[in-house]
Coordinates of C-alpha atoms in Angstrom, one line a residue:
X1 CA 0.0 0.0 0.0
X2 CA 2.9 2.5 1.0
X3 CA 4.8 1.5 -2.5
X4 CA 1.3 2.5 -4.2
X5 CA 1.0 6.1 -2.1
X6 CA 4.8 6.6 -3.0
X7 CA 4.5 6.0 -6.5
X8 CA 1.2 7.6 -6.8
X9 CA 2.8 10.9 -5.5
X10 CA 5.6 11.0 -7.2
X11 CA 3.8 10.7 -10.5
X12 CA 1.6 13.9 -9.0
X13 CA 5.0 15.8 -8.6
X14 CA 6.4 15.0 -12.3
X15 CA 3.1 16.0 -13.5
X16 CA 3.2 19.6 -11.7
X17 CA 6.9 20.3 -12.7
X18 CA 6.3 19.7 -15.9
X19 CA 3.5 21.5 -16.0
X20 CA 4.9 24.6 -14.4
X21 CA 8.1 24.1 -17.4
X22 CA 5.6 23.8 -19.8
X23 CA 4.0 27.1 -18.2
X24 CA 7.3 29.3 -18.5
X25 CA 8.4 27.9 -21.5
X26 CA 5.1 28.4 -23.7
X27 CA 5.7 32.4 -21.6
X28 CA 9.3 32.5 -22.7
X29 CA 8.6 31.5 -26.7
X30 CA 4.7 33.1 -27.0
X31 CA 5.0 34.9 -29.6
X32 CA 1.5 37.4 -30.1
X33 CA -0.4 37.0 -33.2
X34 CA -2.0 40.1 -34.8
X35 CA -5.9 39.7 -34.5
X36 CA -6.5 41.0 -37.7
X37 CA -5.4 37.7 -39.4
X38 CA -8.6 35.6 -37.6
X39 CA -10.9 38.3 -39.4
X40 CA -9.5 38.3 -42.6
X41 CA -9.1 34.4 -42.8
X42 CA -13.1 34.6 -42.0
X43 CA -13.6 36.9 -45.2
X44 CA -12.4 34.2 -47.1
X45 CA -14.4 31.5 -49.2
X46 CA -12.5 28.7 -46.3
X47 CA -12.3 26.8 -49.6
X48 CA -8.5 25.6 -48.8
X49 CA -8.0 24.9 -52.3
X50 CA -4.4 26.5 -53.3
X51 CA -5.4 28.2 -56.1
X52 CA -4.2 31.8 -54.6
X53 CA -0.6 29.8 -54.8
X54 CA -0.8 28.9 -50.3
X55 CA -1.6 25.8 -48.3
X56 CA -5.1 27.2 -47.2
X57 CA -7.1 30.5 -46.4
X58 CA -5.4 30.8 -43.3
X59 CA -1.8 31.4 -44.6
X60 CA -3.3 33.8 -47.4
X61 CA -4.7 36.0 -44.6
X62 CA -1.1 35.7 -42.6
X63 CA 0.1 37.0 -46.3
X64 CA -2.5 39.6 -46.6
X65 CA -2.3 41.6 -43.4
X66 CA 2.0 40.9 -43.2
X67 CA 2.4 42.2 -46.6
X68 CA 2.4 46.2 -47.1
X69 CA 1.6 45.4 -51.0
X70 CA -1.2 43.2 -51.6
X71 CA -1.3 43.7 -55.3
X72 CA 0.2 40.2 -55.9
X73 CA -2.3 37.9 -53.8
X74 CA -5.4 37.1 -55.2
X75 CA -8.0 34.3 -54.1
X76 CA -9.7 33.1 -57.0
X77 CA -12.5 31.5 -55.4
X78 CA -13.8 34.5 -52.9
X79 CA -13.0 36.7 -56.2
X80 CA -12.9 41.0 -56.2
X81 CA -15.7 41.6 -54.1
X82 CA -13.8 38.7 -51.4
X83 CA -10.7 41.1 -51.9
X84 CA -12.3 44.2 -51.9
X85 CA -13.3 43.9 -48.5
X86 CA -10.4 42.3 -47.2
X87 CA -8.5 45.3 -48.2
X88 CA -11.1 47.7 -47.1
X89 CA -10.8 46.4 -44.0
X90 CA -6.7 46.5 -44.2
X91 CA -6.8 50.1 -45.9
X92 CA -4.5 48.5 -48.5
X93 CA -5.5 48.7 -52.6
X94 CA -7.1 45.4 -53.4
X95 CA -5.8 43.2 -56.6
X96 CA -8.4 43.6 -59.3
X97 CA -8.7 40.2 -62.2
X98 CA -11.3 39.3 -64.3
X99 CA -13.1 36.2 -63.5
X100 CA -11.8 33.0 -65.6
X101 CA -13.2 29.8 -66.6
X102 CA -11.4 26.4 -66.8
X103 CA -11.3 25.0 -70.4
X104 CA -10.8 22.0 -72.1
X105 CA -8.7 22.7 -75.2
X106 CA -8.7 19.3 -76.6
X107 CA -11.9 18.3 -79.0
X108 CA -10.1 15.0 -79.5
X109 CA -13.9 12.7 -78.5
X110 CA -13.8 8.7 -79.3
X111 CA -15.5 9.4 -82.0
X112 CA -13.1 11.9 -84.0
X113 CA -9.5 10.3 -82.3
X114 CA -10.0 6.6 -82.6
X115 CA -7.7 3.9 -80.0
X116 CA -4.9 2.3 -81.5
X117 CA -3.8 0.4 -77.8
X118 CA -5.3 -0.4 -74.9
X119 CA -3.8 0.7 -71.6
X120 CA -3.6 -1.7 -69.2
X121 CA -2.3 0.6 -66.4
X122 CA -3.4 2.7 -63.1
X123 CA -6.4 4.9 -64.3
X124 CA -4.1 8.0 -63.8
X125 CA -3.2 10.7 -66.5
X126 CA -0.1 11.4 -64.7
X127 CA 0.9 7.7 -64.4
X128 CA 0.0 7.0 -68.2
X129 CA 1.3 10.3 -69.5
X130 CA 4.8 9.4 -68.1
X131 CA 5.0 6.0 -69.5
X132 CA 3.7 6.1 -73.2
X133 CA 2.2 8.6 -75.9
X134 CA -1.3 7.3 -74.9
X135 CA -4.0 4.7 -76.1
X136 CA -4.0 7.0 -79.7
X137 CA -2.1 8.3 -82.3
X138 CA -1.9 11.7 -80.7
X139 CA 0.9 12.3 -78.4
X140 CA -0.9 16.0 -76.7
X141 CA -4.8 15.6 -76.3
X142 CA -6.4 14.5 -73.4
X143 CA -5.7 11.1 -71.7
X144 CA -9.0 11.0 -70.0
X145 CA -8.3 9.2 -66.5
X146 CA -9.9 12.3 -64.9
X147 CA -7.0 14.0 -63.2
X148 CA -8.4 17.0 -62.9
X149 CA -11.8 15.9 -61.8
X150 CA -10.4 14.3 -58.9
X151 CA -8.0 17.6 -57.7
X152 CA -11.6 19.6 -58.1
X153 CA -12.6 20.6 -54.8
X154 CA -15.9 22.3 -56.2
X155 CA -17.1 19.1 -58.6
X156 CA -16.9 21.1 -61.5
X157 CA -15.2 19.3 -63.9
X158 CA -16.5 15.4 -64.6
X159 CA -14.7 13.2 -67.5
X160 CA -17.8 12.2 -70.0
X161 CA -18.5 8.8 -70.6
X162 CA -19.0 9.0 -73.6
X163 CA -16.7 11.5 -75.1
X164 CA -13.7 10.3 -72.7
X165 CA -13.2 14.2 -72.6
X166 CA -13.7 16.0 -69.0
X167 CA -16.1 19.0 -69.3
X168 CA -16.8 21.8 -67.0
X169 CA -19.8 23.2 -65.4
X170 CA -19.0 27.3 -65.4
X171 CA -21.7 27.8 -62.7
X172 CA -19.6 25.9 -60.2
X173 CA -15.9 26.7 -61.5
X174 CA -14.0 29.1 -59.7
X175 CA -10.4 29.2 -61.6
X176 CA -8.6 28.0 -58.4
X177 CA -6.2 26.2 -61.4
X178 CA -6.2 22.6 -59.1
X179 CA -7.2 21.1 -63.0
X180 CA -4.8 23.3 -64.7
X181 CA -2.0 21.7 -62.4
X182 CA -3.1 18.1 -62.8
X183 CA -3.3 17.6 -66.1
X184 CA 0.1 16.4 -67.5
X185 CA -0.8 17.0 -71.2
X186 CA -1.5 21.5 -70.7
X187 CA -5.1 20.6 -72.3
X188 CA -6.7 22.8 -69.6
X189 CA -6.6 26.4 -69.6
X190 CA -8.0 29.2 -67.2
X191 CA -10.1 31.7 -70.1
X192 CA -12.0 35.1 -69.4
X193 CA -15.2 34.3 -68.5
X194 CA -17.7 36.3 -71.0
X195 CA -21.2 37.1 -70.0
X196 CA -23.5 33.3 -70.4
X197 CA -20.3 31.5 -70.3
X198 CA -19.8 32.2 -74.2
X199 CA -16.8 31.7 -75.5
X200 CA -14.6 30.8 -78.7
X201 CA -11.5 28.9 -78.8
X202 CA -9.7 26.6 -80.7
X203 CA -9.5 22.7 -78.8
X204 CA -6.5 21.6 -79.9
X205 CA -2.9 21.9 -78.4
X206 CA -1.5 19.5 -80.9
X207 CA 1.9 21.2 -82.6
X208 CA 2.1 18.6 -85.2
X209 CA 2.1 19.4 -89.1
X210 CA -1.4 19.2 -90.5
X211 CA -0.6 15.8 -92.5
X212 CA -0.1 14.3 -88.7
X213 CA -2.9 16.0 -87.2
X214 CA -5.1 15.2 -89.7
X215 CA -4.2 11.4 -89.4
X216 CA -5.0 10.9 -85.6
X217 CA -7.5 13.3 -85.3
X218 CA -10.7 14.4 -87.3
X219 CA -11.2 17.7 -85.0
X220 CA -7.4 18.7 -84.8
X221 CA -6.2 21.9 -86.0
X222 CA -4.1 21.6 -88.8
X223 CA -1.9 25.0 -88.8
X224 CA -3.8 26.1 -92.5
X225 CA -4.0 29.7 -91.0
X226 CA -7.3 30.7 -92.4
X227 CA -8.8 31.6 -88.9
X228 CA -6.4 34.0 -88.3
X229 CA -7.0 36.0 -91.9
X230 CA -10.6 35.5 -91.0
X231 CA -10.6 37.5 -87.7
X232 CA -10.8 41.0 -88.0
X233 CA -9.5 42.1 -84.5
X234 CA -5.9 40.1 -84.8
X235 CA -7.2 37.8 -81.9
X236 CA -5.7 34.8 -83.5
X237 CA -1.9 33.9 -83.9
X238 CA -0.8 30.5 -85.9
X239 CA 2.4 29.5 -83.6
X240 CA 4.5 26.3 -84.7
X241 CA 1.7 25.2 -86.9
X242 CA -1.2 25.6 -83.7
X243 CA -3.8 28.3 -84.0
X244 CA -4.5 30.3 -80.5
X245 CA -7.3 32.9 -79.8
X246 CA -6.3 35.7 -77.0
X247 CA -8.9 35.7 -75.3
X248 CA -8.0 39.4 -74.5
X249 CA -8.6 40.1 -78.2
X250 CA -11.6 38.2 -79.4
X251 CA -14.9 40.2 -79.8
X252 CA -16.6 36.9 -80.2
X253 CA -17.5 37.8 -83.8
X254 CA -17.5 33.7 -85.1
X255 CA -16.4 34.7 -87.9
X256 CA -13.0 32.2 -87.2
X257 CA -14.9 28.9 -86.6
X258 CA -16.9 29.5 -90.2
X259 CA -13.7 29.5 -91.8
X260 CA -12.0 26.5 -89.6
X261 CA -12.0 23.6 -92.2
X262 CA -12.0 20.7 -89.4
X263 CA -14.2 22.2 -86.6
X264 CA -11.4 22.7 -84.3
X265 CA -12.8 26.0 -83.2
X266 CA -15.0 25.6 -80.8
X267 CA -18.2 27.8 -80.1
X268 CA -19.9 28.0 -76.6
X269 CA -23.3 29.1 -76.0
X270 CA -23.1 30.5 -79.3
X271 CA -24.6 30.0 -82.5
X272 CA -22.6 29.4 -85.6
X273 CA -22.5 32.4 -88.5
X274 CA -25.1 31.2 -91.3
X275 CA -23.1 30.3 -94.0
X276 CA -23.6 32.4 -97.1
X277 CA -24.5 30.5 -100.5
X278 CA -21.6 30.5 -102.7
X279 CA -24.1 31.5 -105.6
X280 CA -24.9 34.9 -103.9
X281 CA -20.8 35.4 -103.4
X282 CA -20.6 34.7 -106.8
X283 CA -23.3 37.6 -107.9
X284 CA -22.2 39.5 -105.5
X285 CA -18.3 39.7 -107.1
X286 CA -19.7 39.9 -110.7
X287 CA -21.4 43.4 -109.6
X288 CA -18.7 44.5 -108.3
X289 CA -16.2 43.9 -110.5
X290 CA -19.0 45.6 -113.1
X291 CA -19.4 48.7 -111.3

């Protein structure tokens, strides 16, 4: 009974000691955290998704009030009006961007970009992408293992079944770039986000020579350059043999994708120009070249 007393109380002793080193250590280390960085953290979305380039809300808001320039951060997700009032409530100048969508620049569907293998490996793009070309004759579209949809934090991006392409649902994407980051192939791009979620673009990233593209892929774009004569803002540059529309630039006039010989311009939530009969073009150049 005495051995049980004994070693009860000297377990009670260690336990104070250490608690009163414990006390003046955490005294002698406590360093004082500005409040500030609990009510800009609670401004954010809380989404935790890295896409303002930190581990979570919390460290962006340690960046935000530390940092006498601001201009830099950005959280995609809360957006300008999140920002706005974070710096409001700093009295710093807030970082203005136009919202962006996640896009899927590859148009490269079973249908158009037939198998020539089967892949026999983990259902990963990142696995598959660093061990072979892919499962058809195009060595830069989309592998669709669904990368990205599984790094989307907001369930906006799903691969199709049936196409074996991801799409996105613009409602629920808030550029936070996890997607953009996954995918090994670059087939995902963040785009300004026009009014309805229209947009044109060309969904191809494939730098082959027409011949090639043409070969492996009914939809690709095959360098021929008559988008970019066709657009009458200079929106469109033809870079080793692959067209690209700055989004900056376009005006959304479709006048590109009625030129686009393979349908590698894509058109969203917009209607294609009506093509104009070549017998009226025809008249139409016989007056003039009368008058």
């Amino acid at each position: 009974m005495e051995v049980l007393l004994f070693t009860v109380l000297t377990l009670c002793v260690v336990g104070v000691l250490s608690a009163v080193v414990l006390y003046f250590v955490a005294r002698k280390f406590h360093v004082e955290e500005d409040p500030r960085i609990d009510e800009v953290e609670r401004m954010l979305p809380g989404a935790n998704c890295g896409g303002c380039g930190f581990a979570g809300c919390r460290n962006m808001a340690e960046a935000l009030v530390k940092r006498p320039d601001i201009s830099a951060l950005y959280c995609p997700v809360g957006g300008s009006s999140a920002m706005a009032a974070v710096a409001d409530y700093l009295g710093k100048k807030a970082p203005e961007q136009e919202p962006r969508t996640a896009t899927v620049r590859c148009g490269g569907s079973c249908a158009v970009r037939p198998r020539t293998n089967i892949y026999d490996g983990a259902r990963s793009c990142a696995v598959a992408g660093s061990l072979y070309a892919g499962d058809t004759g195009c060595a830069y579209g989309c592998l669709g293992y669904g990368d990205c949809a599984e790094v989307c934090a907001f369930g906006a991006i799903a691969v199709n079944p049936a196409t074996g392409l991801p799409e996105v649902d613009p409602d629920k994407c808030t550029a936070c770039g996890a997607c953009v980051k996954a995918c090994p192939r670059g087939v995902i791009e963040l785009r300004k986000r026009w009014p309805a979620h229209r947009a044109v673009y060309v969904s191809c990233v494939s730098h082959d020579r027409g011949a090639a593209v043409s070969r492996v892929c009914k939809t690709g774009c095959i360098g021929c350059g008559k988008c970019v004569k066709a657009c009458p803002f200079g929106a469109i540059a033809l870079e080793n043999g692959l067209a690209y529309i700055d989004p900056q630039k376009c005006r959304l006039c479709r006048k590109c994708a009625a030129e686009c010989p393979t349908g590698a311009i894509v058109l969203s939530n917009l209607a294609p120009l009506p093509r104009e009969p070549k017998a009226a073009s025809a008249v139409r150049v016989q007056t003039s070249n009368l008058s």
